[in-house]
mmCIF file of C-alpha atoms in Angstrom:
data_model
loop_
_atom_site.group_PDB
_atom_site.id
_atom_site.type_symbol
_atom_site.label_atom_id
_atom_site.label_comp_id
_atom_site.label_asym_id
_atom_site.label_seq_id
_atom_site.Cartn_x
_atom_site.Cartn_y
_atom_site.Cartn_z
ATOM 1 C CA MET H 1285 12.642 76.811 97.827
ATOM 2 C CA SER H 1286 9.633 74.647 97.089
ATOM 3 C CA GLN H 1287 9.295 71.095 98.271
ATOM 4 C CA ILE H 1288 7.599 68.084 96.691
ATOM 5 C CA LYS H 1289 4.558 67.138 98.727
ATOM 6 C CA ALA H 1290 3.811 63.785 97.076
ATOM 7 C CA SER H 1291 4.048 60.616 99.101
ATOM 8 C CA PRO H 1292 5.936 57.687 97.557
ATOM 9 C CA GLU H 1293 3.647 55.325 99.444
ATOM 10 C CA ALA H 1294 0.546 57.016 97.958
ATOM 11 C CA VAL H 1295 2.031 56.532 94.478
ATOM 12 C CA ARG H 1296 2.771 52.863 95.240
ATOM 13 C CA GLN H 1297 -0.786 52.419 96.513
ATOM 14 C CA LEU H 1298 -2.060 53.847 93.244
ATOM 15 C CA ALA H 1299 0.046 51.274 91.351
ATOM 16 C CA ARG H 1300 -1.436 48.489 93.511
ATOM 17 C CA ASP H 1301 -4.943 49.847 92.907
ATOM 18 C CA LEU H 1302 -4.308 49.830 89.153
ATOM 19 C CA GLN H 1303 -3.253 46.168 89.331
ATOM 20 C CA ILE H 1304 -6.446 45.336 91.222
ATOM 21 C CA THR H 1305 -8.446 47.188 88.563
ATOM 22 C CA ILE H 1306 -6.669 45.245 85.804
ATOM 23 C CA ASN H 1307 -7.523 41.968 87.530
ATOM 24 C CA LYS H 1308 -11.154 43.013 87.894
ATOM 25 C CA LEU H 1309 -11.372 44.041 84.231
ATOM 26 C CA ASN H 1310 -9.951 40.665 83.190
ATOM 27 C CA ASP H 1311 -12.524 38.895 85.379
ATOM 28 C CA ILE H 1312 -15.381 40.999 84.013
ATOM 29 C CA SER H 1313 -14.263 40.369 80.447
ATOM 30 C CA ALA H 1314 -14.154 36.620 81.083
ATOM 31 C CA GLN H 1315 -17.630 36.696 82.628
ATOM 32 C CA VAL H 1316 -19.024 38.701 79.719
ATOM 33 C CA SER H 1317 -17.386 36.344 77.220
ATOM 34 C CA SER H 1318 -18.918 33.320 78.914
ATOM 35 C CA ALA H 1319 -22.336 35.004 78.748
ATOM 36 C CA GLY H 1320 -21.969 34.969 74.962
ATOM 37 C CA ASN H 1321 -21.950 31.176 74.833
ATOM 38 C CA VAL H 1322 -25.421 30.611 73.498
ATOM 39 C CA GLY H 1323 -25.083 26.916 72.836
ATOM 40 C CA ASP H 1324 -27.302 25.781 69.976
ATOM 41 C CA TRP H 1325 -28.719 29.238 69.415
ATOM 42 C CA ASN H 1326 -27.080 29.741 66.017
ATOM 43 C CA ASP H 1327 -29.717 31.639 64.082
ATOM 44 C CA ALA H 1328 -29.228 35.265 63.021
ATOM 45 C CA GLN H 1329 -30.280 36.625 66.420
ATOM 46 C CA GLY H 1330 -27.937 34.261 68.214
ATOM 47 C CA GLN H 1331 -25.058 35.321 66.005
ATOM 48 C CA GLN H 1332 -25.827 39.009 66.595
ATOM 49 C CA PHE H 1333 -26.020 38.427 70.329
ATOM 50 C CA SER H 1334 -22.722 36.551 70.305
ATOM 51 C CA ALA H 1335 -21.034 39.301 68.260
ATOM 52 C CA LEU H 1336 -22.371 41.957 70.630
ATOM 53 C CA ILE H 1337 -21.093 40.071 73.673
ATOM 54 C CA LYS H 1338 -17.652 39.648 72.057
ATOM 55 C CA ASN H 1339 -17.559 43.368 71.343
ATOM 56 C CA ILE H 1340 -18.477 44.219 74.942
ATOM 57 C CA ALA H 1341 -15.781 41.853 76.238
ATOM 58 C CA MET H 1342 -13.223 43.479 73.939
ATOM 59 C CA LEU H 1343 -14.222 46.963 75.107
ATOM 60 C CA THR H 1344 -13.895 45.818 78.711
ATOM 61 C CA ARG H 1345 -10.309 44.701 78.023
ATOM 62 C CA SER H 1346 -9.347 47.805 76.022
ATOM 63 C CA PRO H 1347 -8.000 49.968 78.893
ATOM 64 C CA ILE H 1348 -5.868 47.151 80.337
ATOM 65 C CA SER H 1349 -2.726 47.810 78.281
ATOM 66 C CA THR H 1350 -2.791 51.504 79.220
ATOM 67 C CA LEU H 1351 -3.158 50.649 82.896
ATOM 68 C CA GLU H 1352 -0.406 48.033 82.703
ATOM 69 C CA ALA H 1353 1.945 50.590 81.133
ATOM 70 C CA ALA H 1354 1.238 53.055 83.934
ATOM 71 C CA ILE H 1355 2.304 50.723 86.758
ATOM 72 C CA PRO H 1356 6.079 50.725 86.058
ATOM 73 C CA ARG H 1357 5.949 54.488 85.538
ATOM 74 C CA LEU H 1358 4.274 54.958 88.897
ATOM 75 C CA ASN H 1359 6.889 52.733 90.526
ATOM 76 C CA LYS H 1360 9.636 54.896 88.987
ATOM 77 C CA ILE H 1361 7.939 58.020 90.328
ATOM 78 C CA ALA H 1362 7.758 56.461 93.804
ATOM 79 C CA THR H 1363 11.466 55.590 93.654
ATOM 80 C CA ALA H 1364 12.304 59.117 92.497
ATOM 81 C CA LEU H 1365 10.279 60.515 95.395
ATOM 82 C CA ASP H 1366 12.125 58.219 97.808
ATOM 83 C CA ASN H 1367 15.429 59.470 96.435
ATOM 84 C CA TYR H 1368 14.315 63.107 96.580
ATOM 85 C CA ASN H 1369 13.039 62.752 100.136
ATOM 86 C CA SER H 1370 16.306 61.158 101.269
ATOM 87 C CA VAL H 1371 18.329 64.205 100.207
ATOM 88 C CA LYS H 1372 19.133 66.478 103.156
ATOM 89 C CA PHE H 1373 19.503 70.170 102.505
#
């Protein structure tokens, strides 16, 4: 008979690490977005720069929804591991 060797606490730590990563990505995106505020620089170069910065900020945010979706799944896995580990054979 094989046994599951995964730790529910390791899975929960991964979920916490993902939340920290999400927070950091949100902070980075906000910082990048604020860098795109060029004030009165509204010529063609300023508009290109602003568009580029907006694109970078959007790309920074793009993995967030995937990471957010993974957290509840990881929590379910941790609970399943808890339940499995509590069964005595």
